[in-house]
C-alpha cells in the first residue's frame, strides 16, 4: 500500500487489502486539512478587513457614491438621501464629461430655483462642487463652485434629497463621484 506525499492518504494497489480504518484515517486527515484551510482563510479575511478599516480611519476622504450616464441626457440626478450630513465637514462632488456641456445645478427639483449654479464641463476639466455641512445636518446649505459660493438660509442639509444637473446634452459615460471629507 502506498501513501500520498502531502497528507499520507492511502493509495491502494490491486493486491492490497482495503480496510475501513484506512478510509476513516484518510477522511479524518482530509477533514483536518480542510478545517485548517478554512480557519486560515477566515483569519486572512479578518486581517484584511481590519487593515482596510484601519486605513479608512486614517483617510479623511471616503467615497460616498459614484454615478454615470448610460445614455446621452440633458438631466443627471445624484441621489443624496443616504448621506448622514452630521458625519462630514465637507462633501465634494466631482464631475467628468466627455464633451463640453453647460449645466445648471439644482437642489431637489428643477422646477424649484432654490439654487442654480451654471458651469461649463469640458474635456479634462472636472468641476468640483463643495457642500459644507460642518458636521451639522441642520446647517443652512452652502455650495462652492470655483470662487462662487451660494448660501440659502431656507434649506438645510437634512432637507436635500438630490442634486440635479440640467442643461445641454451630457454624453453617455459622464460621471459624478461624491466624496465625504472629515
JSON list of C-alpha atoms in Angstrom, two decimals:
[
{"chain": "A", "resi": 1, "resn": "UNK", "atom": "CA", "xyz": [0.00, 0.00, 0.00]},
{"chain": "A", "resi": 2, "resn": "UNK", "atom": "CA", "xyz": [1.32, 3.44, -0.97]},
{"chain": "A", "resi": 3, "resn": "UNK", "atom": "CA", "xyz": [0.69, 6.86, 0.63]},
{"chain": "A", "resi": 4, "resn": "UNK", "atom": "CA", "xyz": [0.25, 10.32, -0.92]},
{"chain": "A", "resi": 5, "resn": "UNK", "atom": "CA", "xyz": [3.16, 12.73, -0.47]},
{"chain": "A", "resi": 6, "resn": "UNK", "atom": "CA", "xyz": [1.36, 15.57, 1.30]},
{"chain": "A", "resi": 7, "resn": "UNK", "atom": "CA", "xyz": [-1.27, 14.08, 3.59]},
{"chain": "A", "resi": 8, "resn": "UNK", "atom": "CA", "xyz": [-0.21, 10.44, 3.68]},
{"chain": "A", "resi": 9, "resn": "UNK", "atom": "CA", "xyz": [-3.58, 9.31, 2.31]},
{"chain": "A", "resi": 10, "resn": "UNK", "atom": "CA", "xyz": [-3.92, 5.69, 1.34]},
{"chain": "A", "resi": 11, "resn": "UNK", "atom": "CA", "xyz": [-3.29, 4.72, -2.28]},
{"chain": "A", "resi": 12, "resn": "UNK", "atom": "CA", "xyz": [-4.24, 1.12, -2.83]},
{"chain": "A", "resi": 13, "resn": "UNK", "atom": "CA", "xyz": [-2.88, -1.25, -5.36]},
{"chain": "A", "resi": 14, "resn": "UNK", "atom": "CA", "xyz": [-4.84, -4.19, -6.79]},
{"chain": "A", "resi": 15, "resn": "UNK", "atom": "CA", "xyz": [-3.25, -6.62, -4.40]},
{"chain": "A", "resi": 16, "resn": "UNK", "atom": "CA", "xyz": [-3.87, -4.53, -1.21]},
{"chain": "A", "resi": 17, "resn": "UNK", "atom": "CA", "xyz": [-6.50, -5.43, 1.34]},
{"chain": "A", "resi": 18, "resn": "UNK", "atom": "CA", "xyz": [-8.93, -2.50, 1.71]},
{"chain": "A", "resi": 19, "resn": "UNK", "atom": "CA", "xyz": [-9.69, -1.73, 5.37]},
{"chain": "A", "resi": 20, "resn": "UNK", "atom": "CA", "xyz": [-12.31, 0.57, 6.92]},
{"chain": "A", "resi": 21, "resn": "UNK", "atom": "CA", "xyz": [-9.66, 2.00, 9.27]},
{"chain": "A", "resi": 22, "resn": "UNK", "atom": "CA", "xyz": [-7.73, 3.27, 6.23]},
{"chain": "A", "resi": 23, "resn": "UNK", "atom": "CA", "xyz": [-10.82, 5.13, 4.96]},
{"chain": "A", "resi": 24, "resn": "UNK", "atom": "CA", "xyz": [-11.53, 6.58, 8.40]},
{"chain": "A", "resi": 25, "resn": "UNK", "atom": "CA", "xyz": [-7.91, 7.75, 8.84]},
{"chain": "A", "resi": 26, "resn": "UNK", "atom": "CA", "xyz": [-7.93, 9.31, 5.35]},
{"chain": "A", "resi": 27, "resn": "UNK", "atom": "CA", "xyz": [-11.26, 11.05, 5.96]},
{"chain": "A", "resi": 28, "resn": "UNK", "atom": "CA", "xyz": [-10.00, 12.40, 9.30]},
{"chain": "A", "resi": 29, "resn": "UNK", "atom": "CA", "xyz": [-6.85, 13.74, 7.60]},
{"chain": "A", "resi": 30, "resn": "UNK", "atom": "CA", "xyz": [-8.90, 15.38, 4.82]},
{"chain": "A", "resi": 31, "resn": "UNK", "atom": "CA", "xyz": [-11.32, 16.87, 7.35]},
{"chain": "A", "resi": 32, "resn": "UNK", "atom": "CA", "xyz": [-8.45, 18.31, 9.43]},
{"chain": "A", "resi": 33, "resn": "UNK", "atom": "CA", "xyz": [-6.75, 19.78, 6.34]},
{"chain": "A", "resi": 34, "resn": "UNK", "atom": "CA", "xyz": [-9.99, 21.37, 5.10]},
{"chain": "A", "resi": 35, "resn": "UNK", "atom": "CA", "xyz": [-10.69, 22.79, 8.57]},
{"chain": "A", "resi": 36, "resn": "UNK", "atom": "CA", "xyz": [-7.17, 24.20, 8.77]},
{"chain": "A", "resi": 37, "resn": "UNK", "atom": "CA", "xyz": [-7.58, 25.85, 5.35]},
{"chain": "A", "resi": 38, "resn": "UNK", "atom": "CA", "xyz": [-10.99, 27.27, 6.29]},
{"chain": "A", "resi": 39, "resn": "UNK", "atom": "CA", "xyz": [-9.58, 28.69, 9.54]},
{"chain": "A", "resi": 40, "resn": "UNK", "atom": "CA", "xyz": [-6.64, 30.23, 7.67]},
{"chain": "A", "resi": 41, "resn": "UNK", "atom": "CA", "xyz": [-9.00, 31.83, 5.11]},
{"chain": "A", "resi": 42, "resn": "UNK", "atom": "CA", "xyz": [-11.20, 33.21, 7.88]},
{"chain": "A", "resi": 43, "resn": "UNK", "atom": "CA", "xyz": [-8.17, 34.63, 9.69]},
{"chain": "A", "resi": 44, "resn": "UNK", "atom": "CA", "xyz": [-6.83, 36.18, 6.47]},
{"chain": "A", "resi": 45, "resn": "UNK", "atom": "CA", "xyz": [-10.21, 37.77, 5.68]},
{"chain": "A", "resi": 46, "resn": "UNK", "atom": "CA", "xyz": [-10.43, 39.20, 9.22]},
{"chain": "A", "resi": 47, "resn": "UNK", "atom": "CA", "xyz": [-6.89, 40.57, 8.99]},
{"chain": "A", "resi": 48, "resn": "UNK", "atom": "CA", "xyz": [-7.63, 42.21, 5.63]},
{"chain": "A", "resi": 49, "resn": "UNK", "atom": "CA", "xyz": [-10.87, 43.72, 6.94]},
{"chain": "A", "resi": 50, "resn": "UNK", "atom": "CA", "xyz": [-9.01, 45.10, 9.96]},
{"chain": "A", "resi": 51, "resn": "UNK", "atom": "CA", "xyz": [-6.34, 46.58, 7.69]},
{"chain": "A", "resi": 52, "resn": "UNK", "atom": "CA", "xyz": [-8.96, 48.21, 5.44]},
{"chain": "A", "resi": 53, "resn": "UNK", "atom": "CA", "xyz": [-10.77, 49.63, 8.49]},
{"chain": "A", "resi": 54, "resn": "UNK", "atom": "CA", "xyz": [-7.52, 50.98, 9.93]},
{"chain": "A", "resi": 55, "resn": "UNK", "atom": "CA", "xyz": [-6.59, 52.56, 6.61]},
{"chain": "A", "resi": 56, "resn": "UNK", "atom": "CA", "xyz": [-10.05, 54.09, 6.17]},
{"chain": "A", "resi": 57, "resn": "UNK", "atom": "CA", "xyz": [-9.88, 55.66, 9.62]},
{"chain": "A", "resi": 58, "resn": "UNK", "atom": "CA", "xyz": [-6.61, 57.38, 8.64]},
{"chain": "A", "resi": 59, "resn": "UNK", "atom": "CA", "xyz": [-8.05, 58.81, 5.43]},
{"chain": "A", "resi": 60, "resn": "UNK", "atom": "CA", "xyz": [-10.05, 61.97, 5.65]},
{"chain": "A", "resi": 61, "resn": "UNK", "atom": "CA", "xyz": [-11.84, 61.18, 2.38]},
{"chain": "A", "resi": 62, "resn": "UNK", "atom": "CA", "xyz": [-14.47, 58.49, 1.85]},
{"chain": "A", "resi": 63, "resn": "UNK", "atom": "CA", "xyz": [-16.20, 57.75, -1.44]},
{"chain": "A", "resi": 64, "resn": "UNK", "atom": "CA", "xyz": [-19.94, 58.08, -0.81]},
{"chain": "A", "resi": 65, "resn": "UNK", "atom": "CA", "xyz": [-21.14, 57.17, -4.27]},
{"chain": "A", "resi": 66, "resn": "UNK", "atom": "CA", "xyz": [-20.45, 57.14, -7.98]},
{"chain": "A", "resi": 67, "resn": "UNK", "atom": "CA", "xyz": [-22.93, 57.52, -10.82]},
{"chain": "A", "resi": 68, "resn": "UNK", "atom": "CA", "xyz": [-22.60, 57.54, -14.60]},
{"chain": "A", "resi": 69, "resn": "UNK", "atom": "CA", "xyz": [-24.89, 58.23, -17.50]},
{"chain": "A", "resi": 70, "resn": "UNK", "atom": "CA", "xyz": [-25.61, 55.14, -19.57]},
{"chain": "A", "resi": 71, "resn": "UNK", "atom": "CA", "xyz": [-27.06, 57.23, -22.42]},
{"chain": "A", "resi": 72, "resn": "UNK", "atom": "CA", "xyz": [-26.87, 60.81, -23.62]},
{"chain": "A", "resi": 73, "resn": "UNK", "atom": "CA", "xyz": [-29.09, 63.02, -21.45]},
{"chain": "A", "resi": 74, "resn": "UNK", "atom": "CA", "xyz": [-29.94, 66.60, -20.58]},
{"chain": "A", "resi": 75, "resn": "UNK", "atom": "CA", "xyz": [-30.58, 65.75, -16.91]},
{"chain": "A", "resi": 76, "resn": "UNK", "atom": "CA", "xyz": [-28.27, 63.98, -14.44]},
{"chain": "A", "resi": 77, "resn": "UNK", "atom": "CA", "xyz": [-29.64, 63.27, -10.95]},
{"chain": "A", "resi": 78, "resn": "UNK", "atom": "CA", "xyz": [-27.45, 62.49, -7.92]},
{"chain": "A", "resi": 79, "resn": "UNK", "atom": "CA", "xyz": [-29.45, 61.00, -5.02]},
{"chain": "A", "resi": 80, "resn": "UNK", "atom": "CA", "xyz": [-28.40, 62.24, -1.56]},
{"chain": "A", "resi": 81, "resn": "UNK", "atom": "CA", "xyz": [-30.95, 60.54, 0.70]},
{"chain": "A", "resi": 82, "resn": "UNK", "atom": "CA", "xyz": [-28.42, 58.09, 2.18]},
{"chain": "A", "resi": 83, "resn": "UNK", "atom": "CA", "xyz": [-25.97, 60.71, 3.39]},
{"chain": "A", "resi": 84, "resn": "UNK", "atom": "CA", "xyz": [-25.66, 61.42, 7.11]},
{"chain": "A", "resi": 85, "resn": "UNK", "atom": "CA", "xyz": [-24.54, 65.03, 6.88]},
{"chain": "A", "resi": 86, "resn": "UNK", "atom": "CA", "xyz": [-23.55, 65.08, 10.56]},
{"chain": "A", "resi": 87, "resn": "UNK", "atom": "CA", "xyz": [-20.62, 62.76, 9.68]},
{"chain": "A", "resi": 88, "resn": "UNK", "atom": "CA", "xyz": [-18.95, 65.18, 7.29]},
{"chain": "A", "resi": 89, "resn": "UNK", "atom": "CA", "xyz": [-17.17, 68.52, 7.40]},
{"chain": "A", "resi": 90, "resn": "UNK", "atom": "CA", "xyz": [-17.41, 68.82, 3.63]},
{"chain": "A", "resi": 91, "resn": "UNK", "atom": "CA", "xyz": [-18.92, 66.78, 0.81]},
{"chain": "A", "resi": 92, "resn": "UNK", "atom": "CA", "xyz": [-17.35, 67.14, -2.64]},
{"chain": "A", "resi": 93, "resn": "UNK", "atom": "CA", "xyz": [-18.99, 66.30, -5.93]},
{"chain": "A", "resi": 94, "resn": "UNK", "atom": "CA", "xyz": [-16.53, 65.71, -8.79]},
{"chain": "A", "resi": 95, "resn": "UNK", "atom": "CA", "xyz": [-17.97, 65.63, -12.29]},
{"chain": "A", "resi": 96, "resn": "UNK", "atom": "CA", "xyz": [-16.47, 64.43, -15.53]},
{"chain": "A", "resi": 97, "resn": "UNK", "atom": "CA", "xyz": [-17.90, 64.55, -19.01]},
{"chain": "A", "resi": 98, "resn": "UNK", "atom": "CA", "xyz": [-16.66, 63.59, -22.44]},
{"chain": "A", "resi": 99, "resn": "UNK", "atom": "CA", "xyz": [-17.81, 66.75, -24.18]},
{"chain": "A", "resi": 100, "resn": "UNK", "atom": "CA", "xyz": [-18.44, 70.37, -23.29]},
{"chain": "A", "resi": 101, "resn": "UNK", "atom": "CA", "xyz": [-21.76, 70.85, -21.52]},
{"chain": "A", "resi": 102, "resn": "UNK", "atom": "CA", "xyz": [-23.26, 73.92, -19.96]},
{"chain": "A", "resi": 103, "resn": "UNK", "atom": "CA", "xyz": [-25.29, 72.79, -16.97]},
{"chain": "A", "resi": 104, "resn": "UNK", "atom": "CA", "xyz": [-27.23, 74.31, -14.13]},
{"chain": "A", "resi": 105, "resn": "UNK", "atom": "CA", "xyz": [-27.17, 72.67, -10.71]},
{"chain": "A", "resi": 106, "resn": "UNK", "atom": "CA", "xyz": [-30.48, 72.45, -8.87]},
{"chain": "A", "resi": 107, "resn": "UNK", "atom": "CA", "xyz": [-31.32, 71.20, -5.41]},
{"chain": "A", "resi": 108, "resn": "UNK", "atom": "CA", "xyz": [-34.21, 68.71, -5.11]},
{"chain": "A", "resi": 109, "resn": "UNK", "atom": "CA", "xyz": [-36.21, 69.86, -8.16]},
{"chain": "A", "resi": 110, "resn": "UNK", "atom": "CA", "xyz": [-35.65, 71.61, -11.49]},
{"chain": "A", "resi": 111, "resn": "UNK", "atom": "CA", "xyz": [-38.96, 73.43, -11.05]},
{"chain": "A", "resi": 112, "resn": "UNK", "atom": "CA", "xyz": [-37.70, 75.00, -7.84]},
{"chain": "A", "resi": 113, "resn": "UNK", "atom": "CA", "xyz": [-34.96, 77.55, -8.30]},
{"chain": "A", "resi": 114, "resn": "UNK", "atom": "CA", "xyz": [-33.72, 77.36, -4.71]},
{"chain": "A", "resi": 115, "resn": "UNK", "atom": "CA", "xyz": [-30.20, 77.13, -6.04]},
{"chain": "A", "resi": 116, "resn": "UNK", "atom": "CA", "xyz": [-28.77, 77.43, -9.50]},
{"chain": "A", "resi": 117, "resn": "UNK", "atom": "CA", "xyz": [-25.08, 77.40, -10.32]},
{"chain": "A", "resi": 118, "resn": "UNK", "atom": "CA", "xyz": [-24.29, 77.43, -14.02]},
{"chain": "A", "resi": 119, "resn": "UNK", "atom": "CA", "xyz": [-20.99, 75.98, -15.18]},
{"chain": "A", "resi": 120, "resn": "UNK", "atom": "CA", "xyz": [-19.40, 74.50, -18.28]},
{"chain": "A", "resi": 121, "resn": "UNK", "atom": "CA", "xyz": [-18.00, 70.99, -18.17]},
{"chain": "A", "resi": 122, "resn": "UNK", "atom": "CA", "xyz": [-15.47, 70.19, -20.85]},
{"chain": "A", "resi": 123, "resn": "UNK", "atom": "CA", "xyz": [-12.85, 67.62, -21.70]},
{"chain": "A", "resi": 124, "resn": "UNK", "atom": "CA", "xyz": [-10.26, 67.16, -18.99]},
{"chain": "A", "resi": 125, "resn": "UNK", "atom": "CA", "xyz": [-11.71, 69.82, -16.67]},
{"chain": "A", "resi": 126, "resn": "UNK", "atom": "CA", "xyz": [-13.55, 68.11, -13.81]},
{"chain": "A", "resi": 127, "resn": "UNK", "atom": "CA", "xyz": [-15.66, 70.61, -11.94]},
{"chain": "A", "resi": 128, "resn": "UNK", "atom": "CA", "xyz": [-15.84, 70.18, -8.17]},
{"chain": "A", "resi": 129, "resn": "UNK", "atom": "CA", "xyz": [-18.79, 71.37, -6.18]},
{"chain": "A", "resi": 130, "resn": "UNK", "atom": "CA", "xyz": [-18.24, 71.51, -2.42]},
{"chain": "A", "resi": 131, "resn": "UNK", "atom": "CA", "xyz": [-21.06, 71.34, 0.11]},
{"chain": "A", "resi": 132, "resn": "UNK", "atom": "CA", "xyz": [-20.08, 72.45, 3.63]},
{"chain": "A", "resi": 133, "resn": "UNK", "atom": "CA", "xyz": [-22.29, 70.92, 6.31]},
{"chain": "A", "resi": 134, "resn": "UNK", "atom": "CA", "xyz": [-19.61, 71.25, 9.01]},
{"chain": "A", "resi": 135, "resn": "UNK", "atom": "CA", "xyz": [-20.84, 68.05, 10.76]},
{"chain": "A", "resi": 136, "resn": "UNK", "atom": "CA", "xyz": [-24.28, 69.61, 11.15]},
{"chain": "A", "resi": 137, "resn": "UNK", "atom": "CA", "xyz": [-27.28, 68.32, 9.16]},
{"chain": "A", "resi": 138, "resn": "UNK", "atom": "CA", "xyz": [-29.37, 71.28, 10.34]},
{"chain": "A", "resi": 139, "resn": "UNK", "atom": "CA", "xyz": [-26.93, 73.86, 8.99]},
{"chain": "A", "resi": 140, "resn": "UNK", "atom": "CA", "xyz": [-28.09, 76.03, 6.11]},
{"chain": "A", "resi": 141, "resn": "UNK", "atom": "CA", "xyz": [-26.88, 74.82, 2.73]},
{"chain": "A", "resi": 142, "resn": "UNK", "atom": "CA", "xyz": [-23.84, 76.36, 1.14]},
{"chain": "A", "resi": 143, "resn": "UNK", "atom": "CA", "xyz": [-22.25, 75.13, -2.06]},
{"chain": "A", "resi": 144, "resn": "UNK", "atom": "CA", "xyz": [-18.96, 76.31, -3.50]},
{"chain": "A", "resi": 145, "resn": "UNK", "atom": "CA", "xyz": [-18.08, 76.10, -7.14]},
{"chain": "A", "resi": 146, "resn": "UNK", "atom": "CA", "xyz": [-14.79, 77.76, -8.10]},
{"chain": "A", "resi": 147, "resn": "UNK", "atom": "CA", "xyz": [-14.91, 81.21, -6.47]},
{"chain": "A", "resi": 148, "resn": "UNK", "atom": "CA", "xyz": [-18.71, 81.21, -6.48]},
{"chain": "A", "resi": 149, "resn": "UNK", "atom": "CA", "xyz": [-20.47, 80.49, -3.19]},
{"chain": "A", "resi": 150, "resn": "UNK", "atom": "CA", "xyz": [-24.22, 80.35, -2.82]},
{"chain": "A", "resi": 151, "resn": "UNK", "atom": "CA", "xyz": [-25.82, 80.24, 0.61]},
{"chain": "A", "resi": 152, "resn": "UNK", "atom": "CA", "xyz": [-29.52, 79.73, 1.22]},
{"chain": "A", "resi": 153, "resn": "UNK", "atom": "CA", "xyz": [-30.99, 80.13, 4.67]},
{"chain": "A", "resi": 154, "resn": "UNK", "atom": "CA", "xyz": [-34.30, 78.41, 3.90]},
{"chain": "A", "resi": 155, "resn": "UNK", "atom": "CA", "xyz": [-32.85, 74.95, 3.18]},
{"chain": "A", "resi": 156, "resn": "UNK", "atom": "CA", "xyz": [-30.80, 72.72, 5.49]},
{"chain": "A", "resi": 157, "resn": "UNK", "atom": "CA", "xyz": [-28.63, 69.76, 4.52]},
{"chain": "A", "resi": 158, "resn": "UNK", "atom": "CA", "xyz": [-31.12, 67.37, 6.10]},
{"chain": "A", "resi": 159, "resn": "UNK", "atom": "CA", "xyz": [-33.70, 68.60, 3.55]},
{"chain": "A", "resi": 160, "resn": "UNK", "atom": "CA", "xyz": [-31.59, 67.89, 0.45]},
{"chain": "A", "resi": 161, "resn": "UNK", "atom": "CA", "xyz": [-32.77, 64.77, -1.38]},
{"chain": "A", "resi": 162, "resn": "UNK", "atom": "CA", "xyz": [-30.86, 65.12, -4.64]},
{"chain": "A", "resi": 163, "resn": "UNK", "atom": "CA", "xyz": [-28.69, 67.29, -6.82]},
{"chain": "A", "resi": 164, "resn": "UNK", "atom": "CA", "xyz": [-29.83, 67.72, -10.40]},
{"chain": "A", "resi": 165, "resn": "UNK", "atom": "CA", "xyz": [-27.70, 68.86, -13.31]},
{"chain": "A", "resi": 166, "resn": "UNK", "atom": "CA", "xyz": [-29.72, 70.11, -16.24]},
{"chain": "A", "resi": 167, "resn": "UNK", "atom": "CA", "xyz": [-28.59, 71.73, -19.45]},
{"chain": "A", "resi": 168, "resn": "UNK", "atom": "CA", "xyz": [-27.04, 70.96, -22.80]},
{"chain": "A", "resi": 169, "resn": "UNK", "atom": "CA", "xyz": [-26.55, 67.33, -23.69]},
{"chain": "A", "resi": 170, "resn": "UNK", "atom": "CA", "xyz": [-24.25, 65.35, -21.42]},
{"chain": "A", "resi": 171, "resn": "UNK", "atom": "CA", "xyz": [-22.93, 62.28, -23.20]},
{"chain": "A", "resi": 172, "resn": "UNK", "atom": "CA", "xyz": [-23.08, 58.68, -22.07]},
{"chain": "A", "resi": 173, "resn": "UNK", "atom": "CA", "xyz": [-20.17, 57.93, -19.76]},
{"chain": "A", "resi": 174, "resn": "UNK", "atom": "CA", "xyz": [-20.34, 61.27, -17.95]},
{"chain": "A", "resi": 175, "resn": "UNK", "atom": "CA", "xyz": [-19.68, 60.63, -14.27]},
{"chain": "A", "resi": 176, "resn": "UNK", "atom": "CA", "xyz": [-20.30, 62.10, -10.84]},
{"chain": "A", "resi": 177, "resn": "UNK", "atom": "CA", "xyz": [-18.38, 60.99, -7.75]},
{"chain": "A", "resi": 178, "resn": "UNK", "atom": "CA", "xyz": [-19.38, 62.08, -4.25]},
{"chain": "A", "resi": 179, "resn": "UNK", "atom": "CA", "xyz": [-16.69, 62.25, -1.54]},
{"chain": "A", "resi": 180, "resn": "UNK", "atom": "CA", "xyz": [-17.13, 62.84, 2.18]},
{"chain": "A", "resi": 181, "resn": "UNK", "atom": "CA", "xyz": [-14.35, 64.77, 3.93]},
{"chain": "A", "resi": 182, "resn": "UNK", "atom": "CA", "xyz": [-13.78, 64.65, 7.68]}
]
